[in-house]
PDB file of C-alpha atoms in Angstrom:
ATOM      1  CA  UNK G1281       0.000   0.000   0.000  1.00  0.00           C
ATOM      2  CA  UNK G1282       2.589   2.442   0.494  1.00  0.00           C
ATOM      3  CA  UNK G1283       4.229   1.813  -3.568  1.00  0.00           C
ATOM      4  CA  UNK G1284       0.552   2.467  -4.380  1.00  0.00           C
ATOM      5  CA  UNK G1285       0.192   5.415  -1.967  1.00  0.00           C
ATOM      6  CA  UNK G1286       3.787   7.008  -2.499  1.00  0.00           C
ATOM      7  CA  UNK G1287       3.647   6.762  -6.647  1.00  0.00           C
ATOM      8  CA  UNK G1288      -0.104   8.278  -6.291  1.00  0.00           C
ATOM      9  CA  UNK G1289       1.532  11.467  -4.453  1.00  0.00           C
ATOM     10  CA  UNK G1290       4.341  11.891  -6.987  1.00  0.00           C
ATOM     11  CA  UNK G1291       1.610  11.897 -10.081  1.00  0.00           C
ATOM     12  CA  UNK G1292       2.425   8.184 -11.084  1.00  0.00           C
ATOM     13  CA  UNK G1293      -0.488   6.042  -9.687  1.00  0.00           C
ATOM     14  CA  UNK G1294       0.327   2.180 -10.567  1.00  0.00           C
ATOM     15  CA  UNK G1295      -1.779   1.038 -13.772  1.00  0.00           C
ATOM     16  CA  UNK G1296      -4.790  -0.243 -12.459  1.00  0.00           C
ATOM     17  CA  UNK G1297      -5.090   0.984  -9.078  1.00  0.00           C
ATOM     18  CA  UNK G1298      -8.805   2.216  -9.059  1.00  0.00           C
ATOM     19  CA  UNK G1299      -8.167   3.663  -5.559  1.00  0.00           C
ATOM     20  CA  UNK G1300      -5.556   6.425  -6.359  1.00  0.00           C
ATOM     21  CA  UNK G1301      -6.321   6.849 -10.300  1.00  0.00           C
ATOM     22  CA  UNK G1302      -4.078   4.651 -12.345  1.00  0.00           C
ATOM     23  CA  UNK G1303      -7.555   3.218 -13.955  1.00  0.00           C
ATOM     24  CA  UNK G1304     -11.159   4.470 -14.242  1.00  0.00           C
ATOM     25  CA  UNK G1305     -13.897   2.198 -13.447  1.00  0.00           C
ATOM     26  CA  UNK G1306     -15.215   1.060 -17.147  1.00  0.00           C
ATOM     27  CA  UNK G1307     -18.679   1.778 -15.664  1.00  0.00           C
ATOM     28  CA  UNK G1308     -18.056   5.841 -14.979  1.00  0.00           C
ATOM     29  CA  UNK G1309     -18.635   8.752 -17.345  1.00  0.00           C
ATOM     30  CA  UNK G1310     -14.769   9.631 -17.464  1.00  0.00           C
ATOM     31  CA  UNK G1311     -14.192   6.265 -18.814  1.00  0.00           C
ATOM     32  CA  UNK G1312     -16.521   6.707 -22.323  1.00  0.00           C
ATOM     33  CA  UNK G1313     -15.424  10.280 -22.321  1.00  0.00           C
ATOM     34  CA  UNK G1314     -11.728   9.179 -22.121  1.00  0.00           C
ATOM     35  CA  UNK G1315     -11.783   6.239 -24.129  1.00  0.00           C
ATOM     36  CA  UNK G1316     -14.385   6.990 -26.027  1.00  0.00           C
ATOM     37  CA  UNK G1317     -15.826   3.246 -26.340  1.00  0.00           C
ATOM     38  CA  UNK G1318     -12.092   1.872 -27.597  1.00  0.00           C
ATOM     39  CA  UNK G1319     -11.598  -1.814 -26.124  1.00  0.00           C
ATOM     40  CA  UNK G1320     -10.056  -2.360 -22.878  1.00  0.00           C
ATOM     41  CA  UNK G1321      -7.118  -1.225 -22.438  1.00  0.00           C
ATOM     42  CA  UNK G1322      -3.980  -0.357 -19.733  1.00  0.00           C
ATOM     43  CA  UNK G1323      -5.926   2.523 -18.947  1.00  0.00           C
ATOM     44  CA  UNK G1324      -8.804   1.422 -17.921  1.00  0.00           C
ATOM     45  CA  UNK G1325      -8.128  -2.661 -16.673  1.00  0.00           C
ATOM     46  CA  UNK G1326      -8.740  -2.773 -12.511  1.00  0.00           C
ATOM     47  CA  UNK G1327      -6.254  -5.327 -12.561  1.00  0.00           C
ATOM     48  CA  UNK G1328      -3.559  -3.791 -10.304  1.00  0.00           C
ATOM     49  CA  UNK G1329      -0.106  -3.986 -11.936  1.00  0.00           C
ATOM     50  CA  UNK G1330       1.535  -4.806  -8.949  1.00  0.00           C
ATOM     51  CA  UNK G1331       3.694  -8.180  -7.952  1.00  0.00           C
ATOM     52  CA  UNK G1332       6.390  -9.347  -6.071  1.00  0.00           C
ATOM     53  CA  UNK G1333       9.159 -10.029  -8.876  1.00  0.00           C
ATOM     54  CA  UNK G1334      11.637 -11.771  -6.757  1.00  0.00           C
ATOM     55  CA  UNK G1335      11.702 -13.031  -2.925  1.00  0.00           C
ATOM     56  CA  UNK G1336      14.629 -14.762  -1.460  1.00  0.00           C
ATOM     57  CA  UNK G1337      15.129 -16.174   2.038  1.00  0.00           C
ATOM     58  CA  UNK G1338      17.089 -18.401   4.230  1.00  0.00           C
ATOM     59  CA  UNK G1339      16.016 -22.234   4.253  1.00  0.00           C
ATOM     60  CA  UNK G1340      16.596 -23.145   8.011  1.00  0.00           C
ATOM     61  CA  UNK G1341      18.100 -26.918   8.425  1.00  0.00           C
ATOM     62  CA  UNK G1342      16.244 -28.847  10.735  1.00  0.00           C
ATOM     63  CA  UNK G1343      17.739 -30.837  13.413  1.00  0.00           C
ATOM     64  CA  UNK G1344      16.317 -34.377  14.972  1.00  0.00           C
ATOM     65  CA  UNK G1345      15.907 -33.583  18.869  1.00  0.00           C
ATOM     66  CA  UNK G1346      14.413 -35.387  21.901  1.00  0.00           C
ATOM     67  CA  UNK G1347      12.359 -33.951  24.186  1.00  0.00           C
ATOM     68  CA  UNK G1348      10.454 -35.039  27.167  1.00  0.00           C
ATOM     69  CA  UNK G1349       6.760 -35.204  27.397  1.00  0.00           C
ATOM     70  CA  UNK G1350       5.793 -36.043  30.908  1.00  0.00           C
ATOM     71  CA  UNK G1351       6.971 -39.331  31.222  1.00  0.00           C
ATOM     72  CA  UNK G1352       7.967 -39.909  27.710  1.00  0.00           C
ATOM     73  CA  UNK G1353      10.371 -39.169  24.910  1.00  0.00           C
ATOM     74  CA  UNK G1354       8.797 -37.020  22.300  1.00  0.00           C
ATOM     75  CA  UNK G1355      10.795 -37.176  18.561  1.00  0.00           C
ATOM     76  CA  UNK G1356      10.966 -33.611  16.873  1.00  0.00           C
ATOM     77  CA  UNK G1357      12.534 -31.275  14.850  1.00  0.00           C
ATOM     78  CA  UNK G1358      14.237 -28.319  15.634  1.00  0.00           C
ATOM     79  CA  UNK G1359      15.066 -25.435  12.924  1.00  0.00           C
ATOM     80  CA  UNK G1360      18.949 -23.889  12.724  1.00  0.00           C
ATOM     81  CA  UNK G1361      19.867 -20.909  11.112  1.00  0.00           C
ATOM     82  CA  UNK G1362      21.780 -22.020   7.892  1.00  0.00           C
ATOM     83  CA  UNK G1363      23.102 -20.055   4.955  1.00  0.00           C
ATOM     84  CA  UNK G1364      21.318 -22.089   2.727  1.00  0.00           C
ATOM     85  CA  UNK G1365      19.041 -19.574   0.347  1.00  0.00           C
ATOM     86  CA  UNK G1366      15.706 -20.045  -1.232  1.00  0.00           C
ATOM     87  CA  UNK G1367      15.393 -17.769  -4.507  1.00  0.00           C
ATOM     88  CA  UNK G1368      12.092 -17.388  -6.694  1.00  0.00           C
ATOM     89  CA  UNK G1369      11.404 -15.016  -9.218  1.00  0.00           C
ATOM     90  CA  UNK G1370       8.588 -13.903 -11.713  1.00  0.00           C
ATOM     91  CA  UNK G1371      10.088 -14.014 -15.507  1.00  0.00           C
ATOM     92  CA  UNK G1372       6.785 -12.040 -16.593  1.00  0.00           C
ATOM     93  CA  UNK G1373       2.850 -10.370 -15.607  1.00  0.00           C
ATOM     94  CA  UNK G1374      -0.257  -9.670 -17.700  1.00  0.00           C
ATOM     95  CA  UNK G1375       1.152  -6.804 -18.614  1.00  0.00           C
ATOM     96  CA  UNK G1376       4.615  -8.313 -19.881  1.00  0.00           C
ATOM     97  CA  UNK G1377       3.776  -8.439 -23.348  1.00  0.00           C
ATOM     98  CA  UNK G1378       2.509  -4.406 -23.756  1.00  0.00           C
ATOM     99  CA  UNK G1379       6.010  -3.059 -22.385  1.00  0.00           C
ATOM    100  CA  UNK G1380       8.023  -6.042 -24.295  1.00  0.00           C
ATOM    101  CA  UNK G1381       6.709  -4.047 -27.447  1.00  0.00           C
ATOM    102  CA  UNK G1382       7.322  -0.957 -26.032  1.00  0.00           C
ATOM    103  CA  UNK G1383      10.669  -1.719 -25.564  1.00  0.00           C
ATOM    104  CA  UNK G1384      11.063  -3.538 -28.880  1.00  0.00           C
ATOM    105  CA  UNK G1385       9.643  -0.498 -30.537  1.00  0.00           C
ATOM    106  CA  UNK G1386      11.807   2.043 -28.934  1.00  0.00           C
ATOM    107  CA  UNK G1387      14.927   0.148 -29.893  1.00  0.00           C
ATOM    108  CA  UNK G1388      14.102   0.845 -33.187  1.00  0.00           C
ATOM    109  CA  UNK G1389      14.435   4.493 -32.452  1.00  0.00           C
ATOM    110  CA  UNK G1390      17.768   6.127 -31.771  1.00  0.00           C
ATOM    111  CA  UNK G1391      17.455   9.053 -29.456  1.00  0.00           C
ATOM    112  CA  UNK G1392      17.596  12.360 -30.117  1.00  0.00           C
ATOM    113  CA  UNK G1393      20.703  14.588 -29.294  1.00  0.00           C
ATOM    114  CA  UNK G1394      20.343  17.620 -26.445  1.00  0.00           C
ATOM    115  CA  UNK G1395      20.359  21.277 -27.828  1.00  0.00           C
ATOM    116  CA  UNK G1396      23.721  22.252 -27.564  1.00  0.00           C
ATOM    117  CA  UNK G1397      23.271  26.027 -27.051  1.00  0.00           C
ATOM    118  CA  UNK G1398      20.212  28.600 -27.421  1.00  0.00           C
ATOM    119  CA  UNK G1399      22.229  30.195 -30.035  1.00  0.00           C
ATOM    120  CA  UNK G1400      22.573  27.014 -32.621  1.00  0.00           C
ATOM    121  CA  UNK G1401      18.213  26.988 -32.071  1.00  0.00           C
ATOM    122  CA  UNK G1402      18.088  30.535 -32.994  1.00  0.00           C
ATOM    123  CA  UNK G1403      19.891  29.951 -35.983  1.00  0.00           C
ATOM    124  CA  UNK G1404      18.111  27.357 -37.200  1.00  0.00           C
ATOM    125  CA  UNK G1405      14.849  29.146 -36.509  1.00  0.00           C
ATOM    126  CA  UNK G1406      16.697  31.794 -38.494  1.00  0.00           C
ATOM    127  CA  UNK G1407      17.311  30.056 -41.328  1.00  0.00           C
ATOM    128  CA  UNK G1408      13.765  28.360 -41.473  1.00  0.00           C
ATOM    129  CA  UNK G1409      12.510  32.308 -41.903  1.00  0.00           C
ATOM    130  CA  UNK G1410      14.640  33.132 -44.092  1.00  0.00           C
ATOM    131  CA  UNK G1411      15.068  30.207 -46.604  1.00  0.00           C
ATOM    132  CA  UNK G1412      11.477  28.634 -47.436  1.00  0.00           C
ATOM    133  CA  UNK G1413      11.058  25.695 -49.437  1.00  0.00           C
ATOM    134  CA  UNK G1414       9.305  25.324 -52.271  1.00  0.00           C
ATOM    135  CA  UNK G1415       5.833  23.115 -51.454  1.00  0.00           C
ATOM    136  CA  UNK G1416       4.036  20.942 -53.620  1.00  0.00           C
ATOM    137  CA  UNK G1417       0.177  20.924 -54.474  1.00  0.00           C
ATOM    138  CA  UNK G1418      -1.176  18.780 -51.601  1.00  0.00           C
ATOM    139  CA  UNK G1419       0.666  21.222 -48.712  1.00  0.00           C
ATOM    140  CA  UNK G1420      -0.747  24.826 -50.102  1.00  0.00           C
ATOM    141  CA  UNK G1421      -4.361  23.176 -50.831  1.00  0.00           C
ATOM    142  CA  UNK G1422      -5.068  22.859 -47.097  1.00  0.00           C
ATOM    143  CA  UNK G1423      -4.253  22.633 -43.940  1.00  0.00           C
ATOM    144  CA  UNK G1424      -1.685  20.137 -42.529  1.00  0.00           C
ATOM    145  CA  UNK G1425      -3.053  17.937 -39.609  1.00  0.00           C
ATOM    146  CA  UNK G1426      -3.380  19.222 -36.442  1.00  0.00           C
ATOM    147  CA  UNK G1427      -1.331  16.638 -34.989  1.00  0.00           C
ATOM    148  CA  UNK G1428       1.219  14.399 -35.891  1.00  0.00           C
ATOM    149  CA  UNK G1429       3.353  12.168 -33.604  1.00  0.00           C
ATOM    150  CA  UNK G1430       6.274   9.839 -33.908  1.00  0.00           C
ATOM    151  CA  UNK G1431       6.458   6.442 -32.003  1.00  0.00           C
ATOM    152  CA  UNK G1432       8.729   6.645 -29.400  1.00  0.00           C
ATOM    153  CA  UNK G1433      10.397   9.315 -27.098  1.00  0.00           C
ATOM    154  CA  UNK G1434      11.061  12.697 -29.368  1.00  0.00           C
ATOM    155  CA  UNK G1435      11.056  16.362 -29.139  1.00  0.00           C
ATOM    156  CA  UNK G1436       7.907  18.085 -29.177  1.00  0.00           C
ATOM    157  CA  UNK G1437       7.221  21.556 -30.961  1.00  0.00           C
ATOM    158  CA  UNK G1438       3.839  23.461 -30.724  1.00  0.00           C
ATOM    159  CA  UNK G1439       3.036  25.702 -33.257  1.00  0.00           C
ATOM    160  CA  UNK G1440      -0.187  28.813 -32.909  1.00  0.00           C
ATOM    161  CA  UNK G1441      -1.077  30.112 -36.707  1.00  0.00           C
ATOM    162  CA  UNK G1442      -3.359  33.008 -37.609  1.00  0.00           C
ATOM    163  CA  UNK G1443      -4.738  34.028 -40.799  1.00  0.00           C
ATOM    164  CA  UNK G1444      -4.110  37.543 -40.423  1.00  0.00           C
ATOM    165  CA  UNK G1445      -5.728  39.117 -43.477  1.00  0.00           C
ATOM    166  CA  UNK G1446      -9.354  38.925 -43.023  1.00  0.00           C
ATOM    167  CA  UNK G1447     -10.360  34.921 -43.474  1.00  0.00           C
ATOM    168  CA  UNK G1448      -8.698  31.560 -44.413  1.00  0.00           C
ATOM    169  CA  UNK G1449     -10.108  29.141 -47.027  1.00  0.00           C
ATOM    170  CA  UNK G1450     -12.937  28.311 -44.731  1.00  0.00           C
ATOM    171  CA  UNK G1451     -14.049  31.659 -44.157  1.00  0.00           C
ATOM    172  CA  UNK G1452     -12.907  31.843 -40.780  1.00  0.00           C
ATOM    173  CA  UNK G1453     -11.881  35.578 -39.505  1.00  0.00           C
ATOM    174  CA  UNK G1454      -8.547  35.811 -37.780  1.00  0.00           C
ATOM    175  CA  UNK G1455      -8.897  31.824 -37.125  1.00  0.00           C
ATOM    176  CA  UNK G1456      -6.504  30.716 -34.171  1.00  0.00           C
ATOM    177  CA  UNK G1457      -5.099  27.008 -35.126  1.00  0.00           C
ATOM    178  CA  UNK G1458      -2.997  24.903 -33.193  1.00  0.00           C
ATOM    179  CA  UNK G1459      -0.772  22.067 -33.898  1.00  0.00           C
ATOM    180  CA  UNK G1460       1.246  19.640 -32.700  1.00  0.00           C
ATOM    181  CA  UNK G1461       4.506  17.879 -33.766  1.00  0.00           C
ATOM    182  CA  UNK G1462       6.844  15.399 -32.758  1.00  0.00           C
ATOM    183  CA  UNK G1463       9.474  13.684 -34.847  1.00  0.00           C
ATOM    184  CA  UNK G1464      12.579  11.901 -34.719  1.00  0.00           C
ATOM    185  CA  UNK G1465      16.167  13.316 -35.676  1.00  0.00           C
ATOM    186  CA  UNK G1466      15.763  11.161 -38.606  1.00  0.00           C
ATOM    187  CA  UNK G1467      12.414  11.702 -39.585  1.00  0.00           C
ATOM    188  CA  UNK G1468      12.414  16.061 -39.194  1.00  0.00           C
ATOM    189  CA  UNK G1469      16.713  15.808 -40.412  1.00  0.00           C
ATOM    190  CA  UNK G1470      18.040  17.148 -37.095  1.00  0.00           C
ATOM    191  CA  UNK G1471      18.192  16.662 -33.383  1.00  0.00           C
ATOM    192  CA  UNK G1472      16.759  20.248 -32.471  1.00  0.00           C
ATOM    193  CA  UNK G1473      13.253  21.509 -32.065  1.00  0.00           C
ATOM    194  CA  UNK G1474      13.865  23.807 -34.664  1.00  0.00           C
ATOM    195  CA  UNK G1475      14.242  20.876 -36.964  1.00  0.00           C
ATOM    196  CA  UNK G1476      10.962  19.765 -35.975  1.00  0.00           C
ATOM    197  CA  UNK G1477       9.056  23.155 -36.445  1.00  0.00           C
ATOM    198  CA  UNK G1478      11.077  23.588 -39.802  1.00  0.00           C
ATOM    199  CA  UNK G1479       8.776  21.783 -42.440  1.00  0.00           C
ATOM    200  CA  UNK G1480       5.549  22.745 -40.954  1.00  0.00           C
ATOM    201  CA  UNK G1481       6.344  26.070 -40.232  1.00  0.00           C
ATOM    202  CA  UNK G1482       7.195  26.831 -44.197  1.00  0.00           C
ATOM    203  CA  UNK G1483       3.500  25.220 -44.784  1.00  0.00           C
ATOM    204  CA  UNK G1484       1.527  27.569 -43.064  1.00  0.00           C
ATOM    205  CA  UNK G1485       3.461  30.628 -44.031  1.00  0.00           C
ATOM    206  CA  UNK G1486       3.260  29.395 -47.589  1.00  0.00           C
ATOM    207  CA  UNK G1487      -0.779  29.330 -46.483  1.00  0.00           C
ATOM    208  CA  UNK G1488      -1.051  32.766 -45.901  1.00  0.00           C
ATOM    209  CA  UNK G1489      -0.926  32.086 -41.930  1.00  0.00           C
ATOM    210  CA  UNK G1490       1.020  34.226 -39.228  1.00  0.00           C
ATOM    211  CA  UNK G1491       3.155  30.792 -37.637  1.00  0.00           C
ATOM    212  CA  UNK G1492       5.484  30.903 -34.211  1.00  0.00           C
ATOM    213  CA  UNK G1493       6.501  28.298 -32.165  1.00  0.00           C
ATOM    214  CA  UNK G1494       5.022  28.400 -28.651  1.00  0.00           C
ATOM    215  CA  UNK G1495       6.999  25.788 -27.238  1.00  0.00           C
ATOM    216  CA  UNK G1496       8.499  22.753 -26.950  1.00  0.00           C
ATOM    217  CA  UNK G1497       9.003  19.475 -24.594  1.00  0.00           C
ATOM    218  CA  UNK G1498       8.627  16.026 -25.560  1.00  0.00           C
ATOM    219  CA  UNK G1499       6.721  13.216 -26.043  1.00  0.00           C
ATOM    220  CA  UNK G1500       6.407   9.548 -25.521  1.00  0.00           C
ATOM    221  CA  UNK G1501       4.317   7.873 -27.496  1.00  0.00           C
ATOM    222  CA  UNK G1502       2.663   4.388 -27.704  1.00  0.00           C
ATOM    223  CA  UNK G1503       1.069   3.347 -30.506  1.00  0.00           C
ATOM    224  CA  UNK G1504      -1.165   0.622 -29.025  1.00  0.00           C
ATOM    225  CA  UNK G1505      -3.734  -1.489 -31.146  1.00  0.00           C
ATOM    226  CA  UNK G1506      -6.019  -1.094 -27.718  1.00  0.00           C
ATOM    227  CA  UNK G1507      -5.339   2.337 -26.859  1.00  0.00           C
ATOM    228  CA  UNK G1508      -2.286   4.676 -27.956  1.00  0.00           C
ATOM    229  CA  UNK G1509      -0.966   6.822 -24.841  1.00  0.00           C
ATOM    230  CA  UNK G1510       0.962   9.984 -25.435  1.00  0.00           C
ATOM    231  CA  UNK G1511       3.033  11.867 -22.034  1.00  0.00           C
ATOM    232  CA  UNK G1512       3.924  15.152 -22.402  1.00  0.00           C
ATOM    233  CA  UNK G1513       6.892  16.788 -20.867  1.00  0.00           C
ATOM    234  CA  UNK G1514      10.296  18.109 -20.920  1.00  0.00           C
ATOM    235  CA  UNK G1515      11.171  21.678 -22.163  1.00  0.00           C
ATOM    236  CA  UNK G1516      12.800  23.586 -25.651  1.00  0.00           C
ATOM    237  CA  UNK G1517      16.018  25.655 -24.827  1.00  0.00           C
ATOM    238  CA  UNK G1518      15.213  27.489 -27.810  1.00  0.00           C
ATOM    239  CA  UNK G1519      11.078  28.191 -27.985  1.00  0.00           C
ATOM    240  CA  UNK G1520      11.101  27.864 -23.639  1.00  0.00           C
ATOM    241  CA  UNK G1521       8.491  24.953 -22.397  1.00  0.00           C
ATOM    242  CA  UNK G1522       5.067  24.291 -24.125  1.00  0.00           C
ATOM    243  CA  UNK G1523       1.880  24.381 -22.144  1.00  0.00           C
ATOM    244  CA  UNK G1524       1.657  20.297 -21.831  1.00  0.00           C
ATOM    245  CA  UNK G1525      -1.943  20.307 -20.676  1.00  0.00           C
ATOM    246  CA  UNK G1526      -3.369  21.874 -23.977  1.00  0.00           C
ATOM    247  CA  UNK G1527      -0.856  20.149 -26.115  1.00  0.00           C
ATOM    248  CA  UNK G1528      -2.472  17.024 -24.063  1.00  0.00           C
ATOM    249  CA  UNK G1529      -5.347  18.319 -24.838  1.00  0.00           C
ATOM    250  CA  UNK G1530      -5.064  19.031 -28.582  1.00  0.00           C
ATOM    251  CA  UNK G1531      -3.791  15.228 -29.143  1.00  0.00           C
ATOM    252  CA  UNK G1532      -7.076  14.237 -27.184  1.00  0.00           C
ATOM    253  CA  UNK G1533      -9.015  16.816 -29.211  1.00  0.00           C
ATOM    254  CA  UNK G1534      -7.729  15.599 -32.487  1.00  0.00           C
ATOM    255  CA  UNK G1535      -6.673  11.895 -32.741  1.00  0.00           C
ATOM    256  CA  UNK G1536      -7.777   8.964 -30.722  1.00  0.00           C
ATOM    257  CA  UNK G1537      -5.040   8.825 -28.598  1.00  0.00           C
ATOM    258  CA  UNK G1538      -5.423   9.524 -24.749  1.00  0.00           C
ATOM    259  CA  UNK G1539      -2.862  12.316 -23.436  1.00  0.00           C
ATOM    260  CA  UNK G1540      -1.301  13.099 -20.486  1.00  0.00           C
ATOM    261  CA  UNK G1541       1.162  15.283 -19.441  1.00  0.00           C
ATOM    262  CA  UNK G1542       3.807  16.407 -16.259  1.00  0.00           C
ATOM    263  CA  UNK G1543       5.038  19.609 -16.004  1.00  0.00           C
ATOM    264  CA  UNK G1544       7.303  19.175 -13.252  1.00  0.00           C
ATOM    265  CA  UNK G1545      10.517  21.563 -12.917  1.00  0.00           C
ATOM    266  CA  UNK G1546      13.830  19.945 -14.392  1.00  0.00           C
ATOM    267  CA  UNK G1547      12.809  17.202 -17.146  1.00  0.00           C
ATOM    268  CA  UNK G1548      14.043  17.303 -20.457  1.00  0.00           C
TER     269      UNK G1548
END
């Protein structure tokens, strides 16, 4: 009780645990408004992910002794301390095979590099101002998507457009969008935030739109065929920390994927 009770008071209930909020009952409102009718999953399973992994202990010998019983001898067995141990341990739970793939899916992913300097993001964000790139036909008809995330443990940039000269396509006056990016070094062709703001930023200029980046973190994500679970945290040295909770909240309000977020001093 104390695991589940300490965890609970640092914001990281145990999966499961009904009691301090590391599941929702799959008979409450929060659950179809969370996981909006998806199959059970890790988030909402009352099945406490708790065990004892591995126990070990000393196996007392036993030693043949005589005793007297009123008038009789009595045969018994006496136990002595011995340095003979007793080891058991659990190889796997019902939750082995979700973080298996987890793990066997981050693998795949090397991890980013930290920002050297503030000075090497300005001068990327520089650059990406100063040197747009030509877009095809399917990037100036519309809008990109509102969110896009990459499996796996990657810098976060969050990105607030406005279409500042009367309406966009829609008809929208001075519409406010937000999006949402993650990438690997690989996938955005640098280890910086600015790298991941780059592309998308040149698509909504090229739009018309008035684009800045509000922030940065990052985000682990799970792609799950249950339920895919995105944490947000961390912090840009070059764009300064995004708001995690709406960035939670646009993944949630965009894609199917449930969101949460820490914004606790110090992570990166």
């Amino acid at each position: 009780h104390q695991i589940r009770g300490q965890l609970a008071a640092e914001g990281f209930p145990l999966v499961g645990d009904v009691q301090y909020g590391g599941a929702v009952p799959n008979t409450s409102s929060l659950y179809k408004e969370r996981c909006k009718g998806r199959a059970e999953s890790f988030l909402d399973s009352e099945c406490l992910a708790l065990q004892c992994r591995k126990l070990e202990f000393l196996d007392p010998h036993h030693r043949a002794v005589s005793e007297m019983d009123g008038s009789s001898w009595v045969a018994d067995k006496k136990a002595i301390r011995s340095e003979r141990w007793n080891s058991f341990t659990l190889d796997g739970a019902f939750w082995s095979p979700f973080v298996d793939r987890y793990h066997a899916e981050s693998a795949k992913i090397s991890s980013s590099e930290a920002t050297s300097s503030l000075a090497v993001e300005e001068a990327l964000l520089l650059q990406t101002k100063l040197e747009p790139r030509s877009e095809d036909a399917s990037t100036t008809c519309k809008l990109p998507p509102k969110v896009l995330l990459s499996q796996g443990s990657n810098k976060y940039i969050v990105i607030r457009a406005v279409f500042p000269t009367g309406s966009d396509d829609d008809g929208d006056d001075n519409v406010e969008q937000w999006f949402v990016r993650s990438a690997s070094p690989e996938e955005c062709g640098g280890p910086y935030h600015a790298n991941v703001a780059e592309t998308l930023l040149q698509q909504l200029r090229s739009l018309g739109y008035t684009a800045a980046v509000m922030g940065g973190g990052r985000i682990d994500f799970m792609k799950n065929d249950e339920v895919s679970h995105a944490h947000v945290f961390g912090f840009s040295y070059g764009f300064g920390e995004g708001d995690h909770e709406k960035v939670a909240a646009i993944i949630e309000q965009y894609t199917d994927v449930v969101a949460t977020f820490d914004s606790s001093d110090g992570l990166y």
